[in-house]
Amino acid sequence: MPLYLIGLGLGDLKDITVRGFELVRESDFVFLEIYTSLLSSVTREEMEKFFQNKIIEADRDLVESNSDEILEKAKNHKVSFLVVGDPFSATTHMDLYLRAKKEGIEVTVVHNSSILTAVGSCGLQLYNFGQTVSIPFFTPTWRPDSFYDKIVANSNLGFHTLCLLDIKVREQSVENLLKGNKIYEPPRFMSINQAIEQLLEIEEYKKTGVCSPDSFAVGLARVGSNSQIIKFAKLSLLKSFDFGKELHSLIIVGKTHPVEDEALEFFKLVDLDEKLDEKLDEKSNENQN
Amino acid sequence: MPLYLIGLGLGDLKDITVRGFELVRESDFVFLEIYTSLLSSVTREEMEKFFQNKIIEADRDLVESNSDEILEKAKNHKVSFLVVGDPFSATTHMDLYLRAKKEGIEVTVVHNSSILTAVGSCGLQLYNFGQTVSIPFFTPTWRPDSFYDKIVANSNLGFHTLCLLDIKVREQSVENLLKGNKIYEPPRFMSINQAIEQLLEIEEYKKTGVCSPDSFAVGLARVGSNSQIIKFAKLSLLKSFDFGKELHSLIIVGKTHPVEDEALEFFKLVDLDEKLDEKLDEKSNENQN
């Protein structure tokens, strides 16, 4: 019997493909991977109604340590394993794929859009991106900066950098972890604002100028959904813009081509202070004449 | 009225999303972009039956020079513009998007999988890819090699390189072009074999060793479809493997991580000559003992 590895895409339930939809409907068991991402606007109940099937939430523990449970079922039943985005993109489930194949289970992969390509929506060409980086939440004692160095390396080659921002789903507090309590903290999603703050903090001592307040960047929220927001501006301006709910991503812009400039112009965030200064200048010039 | 920019994904008709499917069904006009890619296994008739709608094929001329025709229609009707893969990935239709927006047309984008992410199917992590390159068909008088230099630059940083292989759809012969005959050559798709031949030709005089017969690569054919083939081997071995019908892509492998090695091992193409040599060695050792 088969295992279906199915990407859900980025927006809502209807972003699954027609093939994926049919496979989920006819499955005996449907697992939903919930620890690396989520469809933020959809509840499990809505999902069960849409697919007319029971949804089993699969946390990291189930997928990484107890995946035998999933594979055992797939030997005698049709099993769907649902992943937000694409099954092999931002988070890869190649491990599950290989283990299933090695146990002789037939695996069908249903691809879908991923944040790695959907960011093409801002008009920057995907050919001009260097390595993608992930920005983790800083803690009082853990403030890594290797992602900054990768942005600098990309920038030196003229490339843009896509920064994926940290997601904490089903994390336990140290106390609950030590006590073995299966109690989870509420999910947390890094905002564009926080990512910029962390980048500027590193810029303070690395001083390359690549992530300075005057560096250009694109902030993207809820890409692919109806409430998508894309804004292009300097980091100093983006830092205080309210992009709303999760999920957020950030692009540090490298060398741009004229076609890219045209798109960025369209997504430009107007700096009201700057506009006001211009207006005041005009006024004072008028008064002088 | 709205313009729907809809990605079709990579395999067959059912790889469109549920949302995309609904939008195409309810559209007054449906354009299909046919000059940068195609769903190789699907005819227009099958597509019209699936969507219960007439499909208008849009060539480069219509989209780039006469896009007013599309935009005019979108002012008073629901218009779908279908693109294989994702609307903003390997080929971007940002130009059409921006022109529509500037004319006050509401635009809805329906993302889908793209070859840029679906190549994650081979187990190489998309984080470890450098810049994507395109390999064009060599002609007797035009043999560019800038893509080779980009592969070398990626390789020096330890990155993998995805090579997109040339597609010639709706091309005119020089004679027909000069005479203004709208007669088109049959579509051509670069095979993995031909791409490797071109790379080895450049390696002959550039001699960096990055694309030598002993360099490791992954050949991918028809990614995302039921007949997908993925093979990992040295270029010398992949060069003579028959991957079958279009579309093909090639990855020059950079520095690998252990999890990537495990996947590549799974997709390894067995070298029969090597196996035979091993067997003969075993035999001759047995005879000597």
Coordinates of C-alpha atoms in Angstrom, one line a residue:
Chain A
M1 CA 0.0 0.0 0.0
P2 CA 1.2 3.5 -0.6
L3 CA 2.4 6.5 1.3
Y4 CA 1.4 9.9 -0.1
L5 CA 3.7 12.8 0.7
I6 CA 1.6 15.8 -0.1
G7 CA 2.4 19.5 -0.1
L8 CA -0.4 21.8 1.1
G9 CA 1.1 25.0 -0.4
L10 CA 1.1 28.3 1.4
G11 CA -2.3 29.9 1.7
D12 CA -5.4 28.0 2.7
L13 CA -7.0 24.6 2.2
K14 CA -7.7 25.2 -1.5
D15 CA -4.0 25.5 -2.2
I16 CA -3.7 21.8 -2.2
T17 CA -3.6 20.3 -5.8
V18 CA -6.5 18.5 -7.3
R19 CA -4.5 15.2 -7.2
G20 CA -3.5 15.8 -3.6
F21 CA -7.1 16.5 -2.6
E22 CA -8.2 13.2 -4.2
L23 CA -5.5 11.2 -2.5
V24 CA -6.2 12.7 1.0
R25 CA -9.9 12.0 0.6
E26 CA -9.3 8.3 -0.2
S27 CA -6.7 7.8 2.5
D28 CA -7.3 5.5 5.5
F29 CA -5.0 7.6 7.7
V30 CA -4.1 11.3 7.3
F31 CA -1.1 12.7 9.3
L32 CA -0.5 16.5 9.4
E33 CA 3.1 17.6 10.1
I34 CA 2.7 20.4 12.6
Y35 CA 6.2 21.2 13.9
T36 CA 8.0 23.1 11.1
S37 CA 5.1 25.2 9.8
L38 CA 1.4 25.6 9.7
L39 CA -1.5 27.0 7.6
S40 CA -2.0 29.8 10.0
S41 CA -5.6 30.6 9.0
V42 CA -7.0 27.0 9.1
T43 CA -8.2 25.0 12.1
R44 CA -8.0 21.2 12.3
E45 CA -11.8 21.0 12.3
E46 CA -12.0 23.0 9.0
M47 CA -9.4 20.7 7.5
E48 CA -11.3 17.6 8.6
K49 CA -14.5 19.0 7.0
F50 CA -12.7 19.9 3.8
F51 CA -11.1 16.5 3.4
Q52 CA -14.0 14.5 4.9
N53 CA -11.3 12.6 6.8
K54 CA -9.8 12.5 10.3
I55 CA -6.5 14.5 10.7
I56 CA -3.8 13.1 13.0
E57 CA -1.4 15.8 14.2
A58 CA 2.2 14.6 13.8
D59 CA 4.7 16.4 16.0
R60 CA 8.5 16.1 15.8
D61 CA 8.5 13.2 18.2
L62 CA 6.1 11.1 16.1
V63 CA 7.8 11.9 12.8
E64 CA 11.5 11.6 13.8
S65 CA 11.5 9.1 16.6
N66 CA 8.3 7.1 16.0
S67 CA 8.0 7.2 12.2
D68 CA 7.7 3.4 12.3
E69 CA 4.1 4.0 13.4
I70 CA 3.4 5.9 10.1
L71 CA 5.3 3.3 8.0
E72 CA 3.7 0.3 9.6
K73 CA 0.3 1.8 8.8
A74 CA 1.4 2.4 5.2
K75 CA 2.1 -1.3 4.7
N76 CA -1.5 -2.2 4.8
H77 CA -3.4 1.1 4.3
K78 CA -3.4 4.2 2.2
V79 CA -1.6 6.9 4.3
S80 CA -1.3 10.6 3.6
F81 CA 1.4 12.7 5.2
L82 CA 0.6 16.4 4.8
V83 CA 3.2 19.1 4.9
V84 CA 2.8 22.9 4.6
G85 CA 4.5 24.1 1.4
D86 CA 6.4 21.4 -0.5
P87 CA 7.5 18.1 1.0
F88 CA 11.2 18.6 0.0
S89 CA 11.7 22.4 0.1
A90 CA 12.2 24.6 3.2
T91 CA 11.9 21.6 5.4
T92 CA 12.7 18.3 3.7
H93 CA 11.0 15.0 4.6
M94 CA 13.5 13.1 2.5
D95 CA 14.3 10.9 5.6
L96 CA 10.7 9.7 5.7
Y97 CA 10.7 9.1 2.0
L98 CA 13.8 7.1 2.0
R99 CA 12.8 5.0 5.0
A100 CA 9.5 4.2 3.3
K101 CA 11.2 3.3 0.0
K102 CA 13.7 1.0 1.8
E103 CA 10.8 -0.8 3.5
G104 CA 9.3 -1.5 0.1
I105 CA 6.5 1.0 0.5
E106 CA 5.3 2.7 -2.7
V107 CA 5.6 6.5 -2.2
T108 CA 3.8 9.2 -4.2
V109 CA 5.0 12.8 -3.9
V110 CA 2.6 15.6 -4.6
H111 CA 4.6 18.8 -4.9
N112 CA 3.3 22.3 -4.2
S113 CA 4.5 25.8 -3.9
S114 CA 7.1 26.7 -1.3
I115 CA 8.2 29.9 0.3
L116 CA 11.5 29.4 -1.5
T117 CA 9.9 30.2 -4.9
A118 CA 6.8 32.1 -3.9
V119 CA 9.0 35.0 -2.8
G120 CA 9.4 35.6 -6.6
S121 CA 6.2 37.5 -6.0
C122 CA 8.2 40.6 -5.1
G123 CA 9.7 40.8 -8.6
L124 CA 13.3 39.9 -7.6
Q125 CA 14.4 37.1 -9.9
L126 CA 15.0 33.7 -8.3
Y127 CA 18.2 33.3 -10.5
N128 CA 19.7 36.2 -8.6
F129 CA 19.4 34.7 -5.1
G130 CA 22.4 33.2 -3.3
Q131 CA 22.1 30.8 -0.5
T132 CA 19.0 30.9 1.7
V133 CA 19.5 31.5 5.4
S134 CA 17.5 30.9 8.5
I135 CA 17.4 33.5 11.3
P136 CA 16.8 31.9 14.8
F137 CA 15.3 33.7 17.8
F138 CA 18.1 35.2 19.9
T139 CA 18.1 34.2 23.6
P140 CA 19.9 36.0 26.4
T141 CA 22.7 33.5 26.1
W142 CA 22.6 32.4 22.5
R143 CA 23.1 35.0 19.8
P144 CA 24.5 33.3 16.7
D145 CA 25.6 35.3 13.7
S146 CA 26.7 32.9 11.0
F147 CA 23.6 33.7 9.0
Y148 CA 24.8 37.3 8.8
D149 CA 28.1 36.1 7.2
K150 CA 26.2 34.2 4.6
I151 CA 24.2 37.4 3.7
V152 CA 27.5 39.2 3.4
A153 CA 28.9 36.5 1.1
N154 CA 25.8 36.6 -1.1
S155 CA 25.9 40.4 -1.2
N156 CA 29.6 40.4 -2.2
L157 CA 28.5 38.3 -5.3
G158 CA 25.7 40.7 -6.0
F159 CA 23.0 38.2 -4.9
H160 CA 19.8 38.7 -2.9
T161 CA 19.4 36.7 0.3
L162 CA 16.1 35.1 1.4
C163 CA 15.9 35.0 5.2
L164 CA 13.5 32.4 6.6
L165 CA 12.4 33.5 10.1
D166 CA 12.2 31.3 13.1
I167 CA 9.1 29.3 14.0
K168 CA 8.6 27.7 17.4
V169 CA 5.8 25.3 17.3
R170 CA 5.2 22.7 20.1
E171 CA 8.3 23.8 22.0
Q172 CA 8.5 22.9 25.7
S173 CA 9.9 25.1 28.4
V174 CA 13.1 23.9 30.0
E175 CA 11.1 23.1 33.2
N176 CA 8.5 21.0 31.4
L177 CA 11.2 19.3 29.4
L178 CA 13.2 18.3 32.5
K179 CA 10.0 17.2 34.3
G180 CA 8.9 15.2 31.2
N181 CA 5.6 17.2 31.1
K182 CA 4.1 17.1 27.6
I183 CA 3.0 20.7 28.0
Y184 CA 3.8 23.0 25.1
E185 CA 4.4 26.8 24.9
P186 CA 2.1 28.7 22.5
P187 CA 3.5 28.9 19.0
R188 CA 5.9 31.8 18.2
F189 CA 6.8 33.3 14.9
M190 CA 9.6 35.7 14.3
S191 CA 8.4 39.0 12.8
I192 CA 10.2 40.9 10.2
N193 CA 10.7 43.7 12.8
Q194 CA 12.5 41.3 15.2
A195 CA 14.6 39.8 12.4
I196 CA 15.7 43.3 11.4
E197 CA 16.5 44.2 15.0
Q198 CA 18.8 41.1 15.3
L199 CA 20.5 41.9 12.0
L200 CA 21.1 45.5 13.0
E201 CA 22.5 44.3 16.4
I202 CA 25.1 42.1 14.5
E203 CA 25.8 44.9 12.1
E204 CA 26.8 47.1 15.1
Y205 CA 29.9 45.0 15.7
K206 CA 30.6 43.4 12.3
K207 CA 30.3 46.8 10.5
T208 CA 30.2 45.5 6.9
G209 CA 27.4 47.8 5.9
V210 CA 25.5 45.0 4.3
C211 CA 22.7 45.1 7.0
S212 CA 22.8 48.7 8.0
P213 CA 19.7 50.9 8.6
D214 CA 20.2 52.2 5.0
S215 CA 20.4 48.7 3.4
F216 CA 17.5 47.8 1.1
A217 CA 15.2 44.9 1.9
V218 CA 11.8 43.4 1.1
G219 CA 9.5 42.3 3.8
L220 CA 6.9 39.6 2.9
A221 CA 4.0 38.5 5.1
R222 CA 1.6 35.6 4.4
V223 CA 2.9 35.1 0.8
G224 CA 0.4 33.3 -1.4
S225 CA -2.6 34.1 0.8
N226 CA -5.3 36.7 0.2
S227 CA -3.9 39.0 2.9
Q228 CA -0.3 38.9 1.5
I229 CA 1.8 42.1 2.1
I230 CA 5.0 42.9 0.3
K231 CA 7.0 46.0 1.1
F232 CA 10.3 47.3 -0.2
A233 CA 12.3 49.9 1.8
K234 CA 15.4 50.5 3.8
L235 CA 15.8 48.3 6.9
S236 CA 15.3 51.4 9.1
L237 CA 11.8 52.0 7.7
L238 CA 10.7 48.3 7.5
K239 CA 11.8 47.9 11.1
S240 CA 8.7 49.8 12.3
F241 CA 6.2 48.7 9.7
D242 CA 3.4 46.5 11.0
F243 CA 3.1 43.5 8.7
G244 CA 0.4 41.8 10.8
K245 CA 0.1 38.1 11.5
E246 CA 2.6 35.3 10.7
L247 CA 4.3 34.0 8.6
H248 CA 7.0 36.6 7.7
S249 CA 10.0 36.5 5.5
L250 CA 12.7 39.0 4.7
I251 CA 14.9 39.5 1.7
I252 CA 18.2 41.5 1.8
V253 CA 18.4 42.9 -1.7
G254 CA 21.7 42.5 -3.6
K255 CA 22.5 44.1 -7.0
T256 CA 19.3 44.7 -9.0
H257 CA 18.5 44.6 -12.7
P258 CA 16.2 47.2 -14.3
V259 CA 13.3 44.8 -14.5
E260 CA 13.7 44.1 -10.8
D261 CA 13.8 47.8 -10.0
E262 CA 10.5 48.3 -11.8
A263 CA 8.8 45.7 -9.6
L264 CA 10.5 47.0 -6.4
E265 CA 9.3 50.5 -7.2
F266 CA 5.8 49.1 -7.3
F267 CA 6.2 47.6 -3.8
K268 CA 8.0 50.6 -2.3
L269 CA 6.9 51.5 1.2
V270 CA 6.4 55.3 1.3
D271 CA 8.4 57.0 4.0
L272 CA 5.9 59.4 5.5
D273 CA 8.5 61.4 7.4
E274 CA 10.5 61.8 4.2
K275 CA 7.3 62.9 2.3
L276 CA 6.5 65.4 5.1
D277 CA 10.0 66.8 5.0
E278 CA 9.6 67.2 1.2
K279 CA 6.3 69.0 1.6
L280 CA 7.7 71.3 4.3
D281 CA 10.6 72.1 2.1
E282 CA 8.2 73.0 -0.8
K283 CA 6.2 75.2 1.6
S284 CA 9.2 77.0 2.9
N285 CA 10.5 77.5 -0.7
E286 CA 7.1 78.9 -1.7
N287 CA 7.1 81.3 1.3
Q288 CA 10.6 82.5 0.4
N289 CA 9.5 83.3 -3.2
Chain B
M1 CA -12.7 42.4 -13.3
P2 CA -9.8 40.2 -12.3
L3 CA -6.8 38.6 -14.0
Y4 CA -5.9 35.2 -12.5
L5 CA -2.2 34.3 -12.9
I6 CA -2.3 30.6 -12.3
G7 CA 0.6 28.1 -12.0
L8 CA -0.1 24.6 -13.4
G9 CA 2.7 22.8 -11.5
L10 CA 4.9 20.2 -13.2
G11 CA 3.2 17.0 -13.9
D12 CA -0.3 16.7 -15.4
L13 CA -3.6 18.5 -15.3
K14 CA -4.4 17.4 -11.7
D15 CA -1.4 19.3 -10.4
I16 CA -3.3 22.5 -10.6
T17 CA -4.5 23.6 -7.1
V18 CA -8.2 23.3 -6.1
R19 CA -8.4 27.1 -6.0
G20 CA -6.8 27.4 -9.5
F21 CA -9.1 24.8 -10.9
E22 CA -12.2 26.7 -9.7
L23 CA -10.9 30.0 -11.1
V24 CA -10.1 28.5 -14.5
R25 CA -13.6 26.9 -14.7
E26 CA -15.3 30.2 -14.0
S27 CA -13.2 32.3 -16.3
D28 CA -14.5 33.9 -19.5
F29 CA -11.2 33.7 -21.3
V30 CA -8.3 31.2 -20.6
F31 CA -4.9 31.9 -22.0
L32 CA -2.1 29.2 -21.8
E33 CA 1.5 30.4 -22.0
I34 CA 3.2 28.0 -24.4
Y35 CA 6.6 29.5 -25.2
T36 CA 8.7 28.9 -22.1
S37 CA 7.5 25.4 -21.0
L38 CA 4.7 22.9 -21.4
L39 CA 2.9 20.1 -19.7
S40 CA 4.5 17.5 -22.0
S41 CA 1.9 14.8 -21.6
V42 CA -1.2 16.9 -22.0
T43 CA -2.9 18.0 -25.2
R44 CA -5.0 21.1 -25.5
E45 CA -8.1 19.0 -26.1
E46 CA -7.6 17.2 -22.8
M47 CA -7.1 20.5 -21.1
E48 CA -10.3 22.0 -22.5
K49 CA -12.2 18.9 -21.4
F50 CA -10.7 19.0 -17.9
F51 CA -11.5 22.7 -17.4
Q52 CA -14.7 22.7 -19.5
N53 CA -13.4 25.9 -21.1
K54 CA -11.8 27.0 -24.3
I55 CA -8.0 27.3 -24.1
I56 CA -6.3 30.1 -26.1
E57 CA -2.6 29.4 -26.7
A58 CA -0.5 32.5 -26.0
D59 CA 2.9 32.6 -27.7
R60 CA 5.7 35.1 -26.9
D61 CA 4.4 37.5 -29.4
L62 CA 1.0 37.7 -27.8
V63 CA 2.3 38.0 -24.2
E64 CA 5.2 40.3 -24.7
S65 CA 4.1 42.6 -27.6
N66 CA 0.3 42.3 -27.6
S67 CA -0.4 41.8 -23.9
D68 CA -2.9 44.7 -24.2
E69 CA -5.2 42.2 -25.7
I70 CA -5.1 40.1 -22.5
L71 CA -5.4 43.2 -20.3
E72 CA -8.3 44.7 -22.3
K73 CA -10.3 41.5 -21.8
A74 CA -9.5 41.5 -18.1
K75 CA -11.1 44.9 -17.7
N76 CA -14.5 43.5 -18.4
H77 CA -14.2 39.7 -18.0
K78 CA -12.6 37.1 -15.8
V79 CA -9.4 36.1 -17.5
S80 CA -7.1 33.2 -16.5
F81 CA -3.4 33.2 -17.6
L82 CA -2.0 29.7 -17.1
V83 CA 1.7 29.0 -16.7
V84 CA 3.5 25.7 -16.3
G85 CA 5.2 25.6 -12.9
D86 CA 4.8 28.8 -10.9
P87 CA 4.0 32.2 -12.4
F88 CA 7.1 33.9 -10.8
S89 CA 9.7 31.2 -10.7
A90 CA 11.8 29.7 -13.5
T91 CA 10.1 32.1 -16.0
T92 CA 8.7 35.2 -14.3
H93 CA 5.5 36.9 -15.5
M94 CA 6.0 39.8 -13.2
D95 CA 5.8 42.1 -16.2
L96 CA 2.2 41.1 -17.0
Y97 CA 1.4 41.3 -13.3
L98 CA 2.7 44.9 -13.0
R99 CA 1.1 46.1 -16.2
A100 CA -2.3 44.7 -15.0
K101 CA -1.9 46.3 -11.6
K102 CA -0.9 49.7 -13.0
E103 CA -4.1 49.6 -15.2
G104 CA -6.2 49.1 -12.1
I105 CA -6.9 45.4 -12.8
E106 CA -7.3 43.2 -9.7
V107 CA -4.7 40.3 -10.0
T108 CA -4.9 37.0 -8.1
V109 CA -1.8 34.8 -8.2
V110 CA -2.2 31.1 -7.6
H111 CA 1.3 29.7 -6.9
N112 CA 2.3 26.1 -7.6
S113 CA 5.4 24.0 -7.5
S114 CA 8.4 24.9 -9.7
I115 CA 11.3 23.0 -11.0
L116 CA 13.4 25.3 -8.8
T117 CA 12.1 23.5 -5.7
A118 CA 10.9 20.2 -7.0
V119 CA 14.5 19.2 -7.6
G120 CA 14.6 18.8 -3.8
S121 CA 13.3 15.3 -4.7
C122 CA 16.8 14.1 -5.2
G123 CA 17.7 14.7 -1.5
L124 CA 20.1 17.6 -2.0
Q125 CA 19.0 20.4 0.3
L126 CA 17.8 23.5 -1.4
Y127 CA 19.7 25.6 1.2
N128 CA 23.0 24.3 -0.3
F129 CA 22.4 25.5 -3.8
G130 CA 24.1 28.5 -5.3
Q131 CA 22.8 30.4 -8.3
T132 CA 20.7 28.6 -10.8
V133 CA 22.0 28.6 -14.4
S134 CA 20.5 28.0 -17.8
I135 CA 22.3 26.0 -20.5
P136 CA 21.4 27.1 -24.0
F137 CA 21.7 24.9 -27.2
F138 CA 25.1 25.4 -28.8
T139 CA 25.0 26.3 -32.5
P140 CA 27.9 26.1 -34.9
T141 CA 28.6 29.8 -34.4
W142 CA 27.4 30.4 -30.8
R143 CA 28.9 28.5 -28.0
P144 CA 28.6 30.6 -24.9
D145 CA 30.3 29.4 -21.6
S146 CA 29.3 31.9 -18.9
F147 CA 27.0 29.3 -17.3
Y148 CA 30.1 27.2 -16.7
D149 CA 31.8 30.0 -14.8
K150 CA 28.8 30.3 -12.5
I151 CA 29.0 26.5 -11.8
V152 CA 32.6 26.9 -10.9
A153 CA 31.8 29.9 -8.6
N154 CA 29.1 27.8 -6.9
S155 CA 31.4 24.9 -6.6
N156 CA 34.2 27.0 -5.0
L157 CA 31.7 27.9 -2.3
G158 CA 30.7 24.2 -1.9
F159 CA 27.3 24.8 -3.5
H160 CA 25.3 22.6 -5.8
T161 CA 24.2 24.1 -9.1
L162 CA 20.8 23.5 -10.8
C163 CA 21.2 23.7 -14.5
L164 CA 17.9 24.4 -16.4
L165 CA 18.2 23.0 -19.9
D166 CA 17.1 24.9 -23.0
I167 CA 13.6 24.6 -24.5
K168 CA 12.8 25.8 -28.0
V169 CA 9.0 26.1 -28.5
R170 CA 7.5 28.0 -31.4
E171 CA 10.8 29.0 -32.8
Q172 CA 11.0 30.0 -36.5
S173 CA 13.8 29.1 -38.9
V174 CA 15.9 32.1 -40.1
E175 CA 14.3 31.6 -43.5
N176 CA 10.7 31.7 -42.2
L177 CA 11.6 34.6 -39.9
L178 CA 13.0 36.7 -42.8
K179 CA 10.0 35.9 -45.0
G180 CA 7.6 36.6 -42.2
N181 CA 6.1 33.1 -42.5
K182 CA 4.4 32.2 -39.2
I183 CA 5.7 28.6 -39.6
Y184 CA 7.2 27.1 -36.5
E185 CA 9.9 24.4 -36.0
P186 CA 8.9 21.4 -33.9
P187 CA 9.6 21.9 -30.2
R188 CA 13.1 20.9 -29.0
F189 CA 14.2 20.1 -25.5
M190 CA 17.8 19.7 -24.4
S191 CA 18.5 16.3 -23.0
I192 CA 20.7 15.7 -20.0
N193 CA 23.1 13.9 -22.3
Q194 CA 23.5 16.9 -24.6
A195 CA 23.9 19.3 -21.6
I196 CA 26.8 17.1 -20.3
E197 CA 28.4 17.0 -23.8
Q198 CA 28.4 20.8 -23.9
L199 CA 29.8 21.0 -20.3
L200 CA 32.6 18.6 -21.1
E201 CA 33.4 20.5 -24.3
I202 CA 33.9 23.7 -22.2
E203 CA 35.8 21.7 -19.5
E204 CA 38.3 20.7 -22.3
Y205 CA 39.6 24.2 -22.5
K206 CA 38.8 25.7 -19.1
K207 CA 40.2 22.8 -17.2
T208 CA 38.9 23.6 -13.7
G209 CA 38.0 20.1 -13.0
V210 CA 34.5 21.1 -11.9
C211 CA 32.7 19.5 -14.9
S212 CA 35.1 16.7 -15.7
P213 CA 34.0 13.2 -16.6
D214 CA 34.6 12.3 -13.0
S215 CA 32.5 15.1 -11.5
F216 CA 29.3 14.0 -9.7
A217 CA 25.9 15.1 -10.9
V218 CA 22.2 14.3 -10.7
G219 CA 20.1 13.9 -13.8
L220 CA 16.4 14.5 -13.3
A221 CA 13.7 13.8 -15.9
R222 CA 10.0 14.7 -15.7
V223 CA 10.2 15.7 -12.0
G224 CA 6.9 15.6 -10.3
S225 CA 5.2 13.3 -12.8
N226 CA 4.5 9.6 -12.5
S227 CA 7.4 8.7 -14.9
Q228 CA 10.0 10.8 -13.0
I229 CA 13.6 9.5 -13.2
I230 CA 16.4 10.6 -10.8
K231 CA 19.9 9.3 -11.2
F232 CA 23.1 10.1 -9.4
A233 CA 26.5 9.3 -11.0
K234 CA 29.6 10.7 -12.6
L235 CA 29.1 12.8 -15.7
S236 CA 30.8 10.2 -17.8
L237 CA 28.2 7.6 -16.8
L238 CA 25.1 9.9 -16.9
K239 CA 26.2 11.1 -20.4
S240 CA 25.1 7.8 -21.9
F241 CA 22.1 7.0 -19.8
D242 CA 18.7 7.2 -21.5
F243 CA 16.4 9.4 -19.4
G244 CA 13.6 9.3 -22.0
K245 CA 11.2 12.1 -22.9
E246 CA 11.5 15.8 -21.9
L247 CA 11.8 17.8 -19.6
H248 CA 15.3 17.2 -18.2
S249 CA 17.3 19.0 -15.6
L250 CA 20.9 18.5 -14.3
I251 CA 22.5 19.2 -11.0
I252 CA 26.2 19.6 -10.6
V253 CA 26.8 18.4 -7.1
G254 CA 28.9 20.5 -4.7
K255 CA 30.0 19.6 -1.1
T256 CA 27.6 17.1 0.4
H257 CA 26.4 16.5 3.9
P258 CA 25.8 13.0 5.3
V259 CA 22.0 13.3 5.0
E260 CA 22.4 14.3 1.4
D261 CA 24.9 11.4 0.8
E262 CA 22.3 8.9 2.1
A263 CA 19.7 10.1 -0.5
L264 CA 22.2 10.2 -3.3
E265 CA 23.2 6.6 -2.5
F266 CA 19.6 5.7 -3.0
F267 CA 19.5 7.4 -6.4
K268 CA 22.9 6.0 -7.5
L269 CA 23.1 4.8 -11.1
V270 CA 24.9 1.5 -11.1
D271 CA 27.8 1.4 -13.5
L272 CA 27.5 -2.0 -15.2
D273 CA 31.0 -1.9 -16.6
E274 CA 32.4 -1.3 -13.1
K275 CA 30.2 -4.1 -11.6
L276 CA 31.4 -6.4 -14.4
D277 CA 35.1 -5.6 -13.7
E278 CA 34.5 -6.2 -10.0
K279 CA 32.9 -9.6 -10.7
L280 CA 35.8 -10.5 -13.1
D281 CA 38.3 -9.5 -10.4
E282 CA 36.5 -11.7 -7.9
K283 CA 36.5 -14.6 -10.3
S284 CA 40.2 -14.3 -11.1
N285 CA 41.0 -14.1 -7.4
E286 CA 39.0 -17.2 -6.8
N287 CA 40.9 -19.0 -9.6
Q288 CA 44.2 -17.9 -8.1
N289 CA 43.3 -19.3 -4.7

